[in-house]
Amino acid sequence: MSQEIQLTPQFCSSVDQAVEMGKKISMITYVMGDIGEAKLKYILSQILSSLGREDLMELFYTAAKELIVNSTKAAIKRIIFEELKLNIQNLLDYEEGMRFFKSSLNERKFPSYKKKMKESGLFVKITCIYKNDKIDLEIRNNFPLLPVEAERVKEKFINAKKYDNLFEFFMEHGDSTEGAGMGITMVEILLSQSGFDRRLLSIYSSERKKETVARVEVHLSGLPKSAETQEQLFIE
């Protein structure tokens, strides 16, 4: 049985003070381990408790973890392409690199890339912005999506709409969930089962800002997302 992670009093005090003042809270991770998960859980629990919405813990914690894994994979993918000396912008090189990436990488190997991510200047930034009637969760990479990645994300958003629960998804895909849109599907299903619009999950990518942001925006009043757009992927 694993021992419960004990966070430092300094960390807890900093979070508590920020929540009391309603300040946004950010943390940076490279490859999130047990301590990072404990910090994330503490931040979310304090924010949700302050808003009287502890019932949304599973939604936000699971959504954050899934989107962090996706962002970590995207960063590690870029490191692997560099190691293989493949041009990630070239379609043939991309297909070759992705074959290696899918066959060789799993989450157990993530920790070995932590140092490489730091050396490459790649990171994942988690930010929580909240007020009485709204919570925004942002998971940010410091690089934009490639065109081929943007197409895959579009496909994943479309594919996710086919499933009303995770059981249906697992029954169709079995264990072959790598690259099947698991993160997006799970977050959409969790939003739906929590009584929110699936379109509250969106992804924004900017070549100009050199970033990609996955965002979950939940209106606590239950107001639906604006019907102005059906889009969930925004490319700048």
mmCIF file of N, CA and C in Angstrom, residues 116-234:
data_model
loop_
_atom_site.group_PDB
_atom_site.id
_atom_site.type_symbol
_atom_site.label_atom_id
_atom_site.label_comp_id
_atom_site.label_asym_id
_atom_site.label_seq_id
_atom_site.Cartn_x
_atom_site.Cartn_y
_atom_site.Cartn_z
ATOM 1 N N LYS A 116 15.225 15.383 -19.905
ATOM 2 C CA LYS A 116 15.317 15.807 -21.308
ATOM 3 C C LYS A 116 14.347 16.946 -21.604
ATOM 4 N N MET A 117 13.162 16.909 -21.008
ATOM 5 C CA MET A 117 12.214 18.000 -21.193
ATOM 6 C C MET A 117 12.784 19.299 -20.636
ATOM 7 N N LYS A 118 13.370 19.230 -19.448
ATOM 8 C CA LYS A 118 13.974 20.433 -18.853
ATOM 9 C C LYS A 118 15.094 20.971 -19.738
ATOM 10 N N GLU A 119 15.939 20.076 -20.216
ATOM 11 C CA GLU A 119 17.062 20.495 -21.055
ATOM 12 C C GLU A 119 16.585 21.102 -22.371
ATOM 13 N N SER A 120 15.469 20.613 -22.869
ATOM 14 C CA SER A 120 14.924 21.110 -24.137
ATOM 15 C C SER A 120 14.061 22.359 -23.952
ATOM 16 N N GLY A 121 13.813 22.734 -22.699
ATOM 17 C CA GLY A 121 12.985 23.899 -22.421
ATOM 18 C C GLY A 121 11.508 23.658 -22.643
ATOM 19 N N LEU A 122 11.103 22.392 -22.656
ATOM 20 C CA LEU A 122 9.689 22.049 -22.849
ATOM 21 C C LEU A 122 9.049 21.774 -21.494
ATOM 22 N N PHE A 123 7.838 22.275 -21.308
ATOM 23 C CA PHE A 123 7.154 22.058 -20.040
ATOM 24 C C PHE A 123 5.645 22.017 -20.248
ATOM 25 N N VAL A 124 4.944 21.621 -19.182
ATOM 26 C CA VAL A 124 3.484 21.652 -19.161
ATOM 27 C C VAL A 124 3.089 22.556 -18.001
ATOM 28 N N LYS A 125 2.254 23.556 -18.290
ATOM 29 C CA LYS A 125 1.824 24.502 -17.259
ATOM 30 C C LYS A 125 0.337 24.331 -16.993
ATOM 31 N N ILE A 126 -0.001 24.125 -15.729
ATOM 32 C CA ILE A 126 -1.400 23.965 -15.329
ATOM 33 C C ILE A 126 -1.832 25.245 -14.617
ATOM 34 N N THR A 127 -2.942 25.812 -15.041
ATOM 35 C CA THR A 127 -3.441 27.048 -14.426
ATOM 36 C C THR A 127 -4.921 26.912 -14.092
ATOM 37 N N CYS A 128 -5.287 27.335 -12.887
ATOM 38 C CA CYS A 128 -6.688 27.366 -12.470
ATOM 39 C C CYS A 128 -7.103 28.815 -12.245
ATOM 40 N N ILE A 129 -8.135 29.241 -12.963
ATOM 41 C CA ILE A 129 -8.699 30.582 -12.814
ATOM 42 C C ILE A 129 -10.148 30.399 -12.374
ATOM 43 N N TYR A 130 -10.558 31.075 -11.326
ATOM 44 C CA TYR A 130 -11.870 30.776 -10.747
ATOM 45 C C TYR A 130 -12.500 32.014 -10.130
ATOM 46 N N LYS A 131 -13.814 32.030 -10.152
ATOM 47 C CA LYS A 131 -14.602 33.014 -9.429
ATOM 48 C C LYS A 131 -15.901 32.318 -9.034
ATOM 49 N N ASN A 132 -16.806 33.029 -8.438
ATOM 50 C CA ASN A 132 -17.994 32.389 -7.860
ATOM 51 C C ASN A 132 -18.793 31.546 -8.844
ATOM 52 N N ASP A 133 -18.868 31.980 -10.110
ATOM 53 C CA ASP A 133 -19.744 31.285 -11.051
ATOM 54 C C ASP A 133 -19.001 30.580 -12.184
ATOM 55 N N LYS A 134 -17.667 30.503 -12.110
ATOM 56 C CA LYS A 134 -16.933 29.929 -13.238
ATOM 57 C C LYS A 134 -15.564 29.418 -12.798
ATOM 58 N N ILE A 135 -15.167 28.276 -13.374
ATOM 59 C CA ILE A 135 -13.824 27.736 -13.161
ATOM 60 C C ILE A 135 -13.223 27.424 -14.523
ATOM 61 N N ASP A 136 -12.021 27.932 -14.761
ATOM 62 C CA ASP A 136 -11.276 27.610 -15.979
ATOM 63 C C ASP A 136 -10.047 26.797 -15.592
ATOM 64 N N LEU A 137 -9.886 25.663 -16.251
ATOM 65 C CA LEU A 137 -8.691 24.844 -16.096
ATOM 66 C C LEU A 137 -7.936 24.881 -17.413
ATOM 67 N N GLU A 138 -6.668 25.295 -17.378
ATOM 68 C CA GLU A 138 -5.867 25.388 -18.593
ATOM 69 C C GLU A 138 -4.624 24.509 -18.477
ATOM 70 N N ILE A 139 -4.376 23.732 -19.518
ATOM 71 C CA ILE A 139 -3.166 22.910 -19.606
ATOM 72 C C ILE A 139 -2.405 23.393 -20.841
ATOM 73 N N ARG A 140 -1.202 23.916 -20.628
ATOM 74 C CA ARG A 140 -0.493 24.649 -21.678
ATOM 75 C C ARG A 140 0.849 23.999 -22.031
ATOM 76 N N ASN A 141 1.089 23.824 -23.338
ATOM 77 C CA ASN A 141 2.413 23.477 -23.866
ATOM 78 C C ASN A 141 3.046 24.742 -24.428
ATOM 79 N N ASN A 142 4.369 24.844 -24.376
ATOM 80 C CA ASN A 142 5.019 26.025 -24.940
ATOM 81 C C ASN A 142 5.503 25.767 -26.372
ATOM 82 N N PHE A 143 4.585 25.198 -27.175
ATOM 83 C CA PHE A 143 4.798 25.038 -28.613
ATOM 84 C C PHE A 143 3.426 24.861 -29.263
ATOM 85 N N PRO A 144 3.291 25.255 -30.548
ATOM 86 C CA PRO A 144 1.992 25.124 -31.224
ATOM 87 C C PRO A 144 1.785 23.724 -31.780
ATOM 88 N N LEU A 145 0.550 23.429 -32.149
ATOM 89 C CA LEU A 145 0.251 22.181 -32.845
ATOM 90 C C LEU A 145 0.814 22.226 -34.253
ATOM 91 N N LEU A 146 1.288 21.085 -34.737
ATOM 92 C CA LEU A 146 1.624 20.936 -36.150
ATOM 93 C C LEU A 146 0.321 20.783 -36.929
ATOM 94 N N PRO A 147 0.299 21.115 -38.216
ATOM 95 C CA PRO A 147 -0.928 20.932 -39.008
ATOM 96 C C PRO A 147 -1.482 19.511 -38.921
ATOM 97 N N VAL A 148 -0.601 18.508 -38.973
ATOM 98 C CA VAL A 148 -1.063 17.122 -38.910
ATOM 99 C C VAL A 148 -1.657 16.817 -37.531
ATOM 100 N N GLU A 149 -1.109 17.442 -36.478
ATOM 101 C CA GLU A 149 -1.658 17.244 -35.134
ATOM 102 C C GLU A 149 -3.031 17.911 -35.014
ATOM 103 N N ALA A 150 -3.166 19.089 -35.618
ATOM 104 C CA ALA A 150 -4.452 19.788 -35.585
ATOM 105 C C ALA A 150 -5.540 18.949 -36.244
ATOM 106 N N GLU A 151 -5.205 18.290 -37.358
ATOM 107 C CA GLU A 151 -6.167 17.417 -38.032
ATOM 108 C C GLU A 151 -6.562 16.253 -37.147
ATOM 109 N N ARG A 152 -5.582 15.676 -36.447
ATOM 110 C CA ARG A 152 -5.875 14.560 -35.549
ATOM 111 C C ARG A 152 -6.773 15.012 -34.398
ATOM 112 N N VAL A 153 -6.521 16.217 -33.872
ATOM 113 C CA VAL A 153 -7.348 16.728 -32.781
ATOM 114 C C VAL A 153 -8.786 16.916 -33.260
ATOM 115 N N LYS A 154 -8.956 17.441 -34.487
ATOM 116 C CA LYS A 154 -10.299 17.592 -35.059
ATOM 117 C C LYS A 154 -11.004 16.245 -35.109
ATOM 118 N N GLU A 155 -10.290 15.227 -35.578
ATOM 119 C CA GLU A 155 -10.857 13.881 -35.665
ATOM 120 C C GLU A 155 -11.250 13.366 -34.281
ATOM 121 N N LYS A 156 -10.398 13.640 -33.293
ATOM 122 C CA LYS A 156 -10.682 13.171 -31.934
ATOM 123 C C LYS A 156 -11.935 13.824 -31.362
ATOM 124 N N PHE A 157 -12.105 15.121 -31.624
ATOM 125 C CA PHE A 157 -13.310 15.806 -31.156
ATOM 126 C C PHE A 157 -14.562 15.197 -31.804
ATOM 127 N N ILE A 158 -14.483 14.925 -33.102
ATOM 128 C CA ILE A 158 -15.619 14.327 -33.813
ATOM 129 C C ILE A 158 -15.896 12.919 -33.280
ATOM 130 N N ASN A 159 -14.828 12.140 -33.099
ATOM 131 C CA ASN A 159 -14.965 10.762 -32.640
ATOM 132 C C ASN A 159 -15.547 10.688 -31.231
ATOM 133 N N ALA A 160 -15.169 11.650 -30.383
ATOM 134 C CA ALA A 160 -15.636 11.638 -28.994
ATOM 135 C C ALA A 160 -17.149 11.748 -28.885
ATOM 136 N N LYS A 161 -17.770 12.394 -29.875
ATOM 137 C CA LYS A 161 -19.229 12.604 -29.828
ATOM 138 C C LYS A 161 -20.009 11.297 -29.969
ATOM 139 N N LYS A 162 -19.335 10.238 -30.410
ATOM 140 C CA LYS A 162 -20.018 8.955 -30.607
ATOM 141 C C LYS A 162 -20.281 8.225 -29.300
ATOM 142 N N TYR A 163 -19.651 8.661 -28.216
ATOM 143 C CA TYR A 163 -19.710 7.896 -26.972
ATOM 144 C C TYR A 163 -20.405 8.669 -25.861
ATOM 145 N N ASP A 164 -21.349 7.999 -25.207
ATOM 146 C CA ASP A 164 -22.038 8.599 -24.073
ATOM 147 C C ASP A 164 -21.421 8.181 -22.747
ATOM 148 N N ASN A 165 -20.639 7.099 -22.769
ATOM 149 C CA ASN A 165 -19.950 6.689 -21.552
ATOM 150 C C ASN A 165 -18.668 5.960 -21.917
ATOM 151 N N LEU A 166 -17.774 5.852 -20.946
ATOM 152 C CA LEU A 166 -16.456 5.260 -21.193
ATOM 153 C C LEU A 166 -16.544 3.766 -21.487
ATOM 154 N N PHE A 167 -17.575 3.099 -20.951
ATOM 155 C CA PHE A 167 -17.735 1.670 -21.225
ATOM 156 C C PHE A 167 -17.877 1.423 -22.725
ATOM 157 N N GLU A 168 -18.684 2.266 -23.381
ATOM 158 C CA GLU A 168 -18.852 2.138 -24.836
ATOM 159 C C GLU A 168 -17.515 2.309 -25.550
ATOM 160 N N PHE A 169 -16.744 3.278 -25.104
ATOM 161 C CA PHE A 169 -15.454 3.543 -25.739
ATOM 162 C C PHE A 169 -14.521 2.347 -25.585
ATOM 163 N N PHE A 170 -14.422 1.800 -24.358
ATOM 164 C CA PHE A 170 -13.536 0.663 -24.126
ATOM 165 C C PHE A 170 -14.000 -0.586 -24.878
ATOM 166 N N MET A 171 -15.303 -0.767 -24.981
ATOM 167 C CA MET A 171 -15.824 -1.931 -25.695
ATOM 168 C C MET A 171 -15.433 -1.886 -27.172
ATOM 169 N N GLU A 172 -15.396 -0.691 -27.744
ATOM 170 C CA GLU A 172 -15.050 -0.581 -29.159
ATOM 171 C C GLU A 172 -13.555 -0.638 -29.396
ATOM 172 N N HIS A 173 -12.778 -0.038 -28.490
ATOM 173 C CA HIS A 173 -11.335 0.068 -28.722
ATOM 174 C C HIS A 173 -10.508 -0.953 -27.949
ATOM 175 N N GLY A 174 -11.086 -1.598 -26.953
ATOM 176 C CA GLY A 174 -10.315 -2.561 -26.171
ATOM 177 C C GLY A 174 -9.132 -1.878 -25.527
ATOM 178 N N ASP A 175 -7.964 -2.509 -25.627
ATOM 179 C CA ASP A 175 -6.752 -1.931 -25.043
ATOM 180 C C ASP A 175 -6.022 -1.026 -26.026
ATOM 181 N N SER A 176 -6.531 -0.909 -27.244
ATOM 182 C CA SER A 176 -5.828 -0.129 -28.270
ATOM 183 C C SER A 176 -6.247 1.336 -28.197
ATOM 184 N N THR A 177 -6.007 1.946 -27.045
ATOM 185 C CA THR A 177 -6.449 3.322 -26.847
ATOM 186 C C THR A 177 -5.379 4.338 -27.216
ATOM 187 N N GLU A 178 -4.148 3.895 -27.487
ATOM 188 C CA GLU A 178 -3.084 4.827 -27.860
ATOM 189 C C GLU A 178 -3.458 5.536 -29.148
ATOM 190 N N GLY A 179 -3.551 6.864 -29.076
ATOM 191 C CA GLY A 179 -3.865 7.638 -30.276
ATOM 192 C C GLY A 179 -5.330 7.607 -30.653
ATOM 193 N N ALA A 180 -6.168 7.017 -29.796
ATOM 194 C CA ALA A 180 -7.592 6.896 -30.141
ATOM 195 C C ALA A 180 -8.436 8.024 -29.556
ATOM 196 N N GLY A 181 -7.793 9.036 -28.987
ATOM 197 C CA GLY A 181 -8.543 10.166 -28.455
ATOM 198 C C GLY A 181 -9.047 9.937 -27.051
ATOM 199 N N MET A 182 -8.346 9.107 -26.289
ATOM 200 C CA MET A 182 -8.806 8.759 -24.955
ATOM 201 C C MET A 182 -8.989 9.987 -24.076
ATOM 202 N N GLY A 183 -8.011 10.891 -24.068
ATOM 203 C CA GLY A 183 -8.088 12.061 -23.201
ATOM 204 C C GLY A 183 -9.285 12.929 -23.516
ATOM 205 N N ILE A 184 -9.443 13.294 -24.777
ATOM 206 C CA ILE A 184 -10.559 14.140 -25.197
ATOM 207 C C ILE A 184 -11.885 13.444 -24.934
ATOM 208 N N THR A 185 -11.964 12.148 -25.258
ATOM 209 C CA THR A 185 -13.204 11.398 -25.041
ATOM 210 C C THR A 185 -13.575 11.360 -23.568
ATOM 211 N N MET A 186 -12.596 11.073 -22.710
ATOM 212 C CA MET A 186 -12.882 10.973 -21.284
ATOM 213 C C MET A 186 -13.345 12.314 -20.721
ATOM 214 N N VAL A 187 -12.684 13.396 -21.089
ATOM 215 C CA VAL A 187 -13.064 14.706 -20.568
ATOM 216 C C VAL A 187 -14.465 15.084 -21.049
ATOM 217 N N GLU A 188 -14.766 14.829 -22.328
ATOM 218 C CA GLU A 188 -16.102 15.141 -22.837
ATOM 219 C C GLU A 188 -17.174 14.338 -22.115
ATOM 220 N N ILE A 189 -16.924 13.055 -21.897
ATOM 221 C CA ILE A 189 -17.910 12.211 -21.218
ATOM 222 C C ILE A 189 -18.095 12.670 -19.768
ATOM 223 N N LEU A 190 -17.008 13.012 -19.085
ATOM 224 C CA LEU A 190 -17.106 13.495 -17.712
ATOM 225 C C LEU A 190 -17.900 14.796 -17.641
ATOM 226 N N LEU A 191 -17.662 15.699 -18.597
ATOM 227 C CA LEU A 191 -18.430 16.945 -18.645
ATOM 228 C C LEU A 191 -19.916 16.646 -18.816
ATOM 229 N N SER A 192 -20.213 15.764 -19.777
ATOM 230 C CA SER A 192 -21.605 15.425 -20.062
ATOM 231 C C SER A 192 -22.283 14.775 -18.858
ATOM 232 N N GLN A 193 -21.592 13.821 -18.225
ATOM 233 C CA GLN A 193 -22.180 13.120 -17.084
ATOM 234 C C GLN A 193 -22.299 14.006 -15.846
ATOM 235 N N SER A 194 -21.542 15.122 -15.833
ATOM 236 C CA SER A 194 -21.642 16.075 -14.732
ATOM 237 C C SER A 194 -22.688 17.153 -15.010
ATOM 238 N N GLY A 195 -23.363 17.021 -16.168
ATOM 239 C CA GLY A 195 -24.444 17.951 -16.496
ATOM 240 C C GLY A 195 -24.016 19.182 -17.266
ATOM 241 N N PHE A 196 -22.796 19.134 -17.855
ATOM 242 C CA PHE A 196 -22.281 20.288 -18.590
ATOM 243 C C PHE A 196 -22.175 19.989 -20.085
ATOM 244 N N ASP A 197 -22.083 21.052 -20.866
ATOM 245 C CA ASP A 197 -21.929 20.947 -22.311
ATOM 246 C C ASP A 197 -20.544 20.393 -22.645
ATOM 247 N N ARG A 198 -20.486 19.411 -23.533
ATOM 248 C CA ARG A 198 -19.208 18.829 -23.958
ATOM 249 C C ARG A 198 -18.269 19.878 -24.554
ATOM 250 N N ARG A 199 -18.866 20.915 -25.160
ATOM 251 C CA ARG A 199 -18.052 21.927 -25.841
ATOM 252 C C ARG A 199 -17.322 22.854 -24.874
ATOM 253 N N LEU A 200 -17.471 22.605 -23.584
ATOM 254 C CA LEU A 200 -16.701 23.371 -22.607
ATOM 255 C C LEU A 200 -15.234 22.965 -22.628
ATOM 256 N N LEU A 201 -14.919 21.881 -23.336
ATOM 257 C CA LEU A 201 -13.523 21.511 -23.600
ATOM 258 C C LEU A 201 -13.139 22.070 -24.960
ATOM 259 N N SER A 202 -12.061 22.837 -24.998
ATOM 260 C CA SER A 202 -11.573 23.366 -26.272
ATOM 261 C C SER A 202 -10.049 23.356 -26.286
ATOM 262 N N ILE A 203 -9.485 23.433 -27.484
ATOM 263 C CA ILE A 203 -8.029 23.483 -27.642
ATOM 264 C C ILE A 203 -7.686 24.652 -28.551
ATOM 265 N N TYR A 204 -6.735 25.459 -28.100
ATOM 266 C CA TYR A 204 -6.309 26.648 -28.821
ATOM 267 C C TYR A 204 -4.816 26.515 -29.118
ATOM 268 N N SER A 205 -4.415 26.781 -30.367
ATOM 269 C CA SER A 205 -3.008 26.702 -30.741
ATOM 270 C C SER A 205 -2.600 27.972 -31.475
ATOM 271 N N SER A 206 -1.467 28.538 -31.092
ATOM 272 C CA SER A 206 -0.986 29.772 -31.701
ATOM 273 C C SER A 206 0.470 29.647 -32.124
ATOM 274 N N GLU A 207 0.714 29.785 -33.414
ATOM 275 C CA GLU A 207 2.086 29.809 -33.926
ATOM 276 C C GLU A 207 2.775 31.082 -33.437
ATOM 277 N N ARG A 208 2.028 32.174 -33.391
ATOM 278 C CA ARG A 208 2.588 33.463 -32.978
ATOM 279 C C ARG A 208 3.045 33.423 -31.515
ATOM 280 N N LYS A 209 2.217 32.858 -30.639
ATOM 281 C CA LYS A 209 2.552 32.808 -29.217
ATOM 282 C C LYS A 209 3.378 31.573 -28.851
ATOM 283 N N LYS A 210 3.534 30.659 -29.819
ATOM 284 C CA LYS A 210 4.271 29.413 -29.568
ATOM 285 C C LYS A 210 3.680 28.659 -28.384
ATOM 286 N N GLU A 211 2.393 28.372 -28.476
ATOM 287 C CA GLU A 211 1.758 27.645 -27.388
ATOM 288 C C GLU A 211 0.524 26.889 -27.870
ATOM 289 N N THR A 212 0.174 25.866 -27.102
ATOM 290 C CA THR A 212 -1.074 25.130 -27.285
ATOM 291 C C THR A 212 -1.740 25.049 -25.918
ATOM 292 N N VAL A 213 -3.021 25.394 -25.856
ATOM 293 C CA VAL A 213 -3.731 25.417 -24.579
ATOM 294 C C VAL A 213 -4.994 24.565 -24.671
ATOM 295 N N ALA A 214 -5.083 23.543 -23.825
ATOM 296 C CA ALA A 214 -6.327 22.792 -23.662
ATOM 297 C C ALA A 214 -7.064 23.432 -22.502
ATOM 298 N N ARG A 215 -8.343 23.756 -22.713
ATOM 299 C CA ARG A 215 -9.075 24.529 -21.707
ATOM 300 C C ARG A 215 -10.425 23.874 -21.405
ATOM 301 N N VAL A 216 -10.732 23.752 -20.111
ATOM 302 C CA VAL A 216 -12.052 23.325 -19.662
ATOM 303 C C VAL A 216 -12.658 24.506 -18.921
ATOM 304 N N GLU A 217 -13.763 25.046 -19.442
ATOM 305 C CA GLU A 217 -14.420 26.221 -18.853
ATOM 306 C C GLU A 217 -15.808 25.819 -18.344
ATOM 307 N N VAL A 218 -15.960 25.776 -17.047
ATOM 308 C CA VAL A 218 -17.224 25.336 -16.466
ATOM 309 C C VAL A 218 -17.932 26.502 -15.793
ATOM 310 N N HIS A 219 -19.146 26.777 -16.230
ATOM 311 C CA HIS A 219 -19.999 27.790 -15.608
ATOM 312 C C HIS A 219 -20.788 27.112 -14.496
ATOM 313 N N LEU A 220 -20.527 27.492 -13.275
ATOM 314 C CA LEU A 220 -21.142 26.828 -12.131
ATOM 315 C C LEU A 220 -22.627 27.098 -12.020
ATOM 316 N N SER A 221 -23.088 28.154 -12.663
ATOM 317 C CA SER A 221 -24.519 28.460 -12.640
ATOM 318 C C SER A 221 -25.307 27.532 -13.548
ATOM 319 N N GLY A 222 -24.572 26.724 -14.361
ATOM 320 C CA GLY A 222 -25.229 25.797 -15.265
ATOM 321 C C GLY A 222 -25.620 26.413 -16.584
ATOM 322 N N LEU A 223 -25.176 27.646 -16.820
ATOM 323 C CA LEU A 223 -25.483 28.287 -18.088
ATOM 324 C C LEU A 223 -24.799 27.540 -19.220
ATOM 325 N N PRO A 224 -25.474 27.313 -20.337
ATOM 326 C CA PRO A 224 -24.866 26.601 -21.453
ATOM 327 C C PRO A 224 -23.800 27.441 -22.134
ATOM 328 N N LYS A 225 -22.910 26.777 -22.825
ATOM 329 C CA LYS A 225 -21.898 27.474 -23.618
ATOM 330 C C LYS A 225 -22.605 28.238 -24.728
ATOM 331 N N SER A 226 -22.058 29.385 -25.106
ATOM 332 C CA SER A 226 -22.650 30.199 -26.161
ATOM 333 C C SER A 226 -22.827 29.390 -27.437
ATOM 334 N N ALA A 227 -23.971 29.584 -28.087
ATOM 335 C CA ALA A 227 -24.261 28.853 -29.318
ATOM 336 C C ALA A 227 -23.645 29.526 -30.542
ATOM 337 N N GLU A 228 -22.785 30.533 -30.306
ATOM 338 C CA GLU A 228 -22.178 31.257 -31.421
ATOM 339 C C GLU A 228 -21.314 30.340 -32.280
ATOM 340 N N THR A 229 -20.698 29.362 -31.677
ATOM 341 C CA THR A 229 -19.803 28.495 -32.427
ATOM 342 C C THR A 229 -19.914 27.058 -31.940
ATOM 343 N N GLN A 230 -19.742 26.135 -32.858
ATOM 344 C CA GLN A 230 -19.686 24.720 -32.525
ATOM 345 C C GLN A 230 -18.231 24.260 -32.431
ATOM 346 N N GLU A 231 -17.304 25.149 -32.762
ATOM 347 C CA GLU A 231 -15.893 24.775 -32.834
ATOM 348 C C GLU A 231 -15.306 24.532 -31.445
ATOM 349 N N GLN A 232 -14.404 23.561 -31.395
ATOM 350 C CA GLN A 232 -13.657 23.319 -30.162
ATOM 351 C C GLN A 232 -12.158 23.434 -30.380
ATOM 352 N N LEU A 233 -11.745 23.545 -31.642
ATOM 353 C CA LEU A 233 -10.340 23.705 -31.966
ATOM 354 C C LEU A 233 -10.145 25.051 -32.630
ATOM 355 N N PHE A 234 -9.223 25.847 -32.089
ATOM 356 C CA PHE A 234 -8.965 27.178 -32.605
ATOM 357 C C PHE A 234 -7.484 27.306 -32.941
#
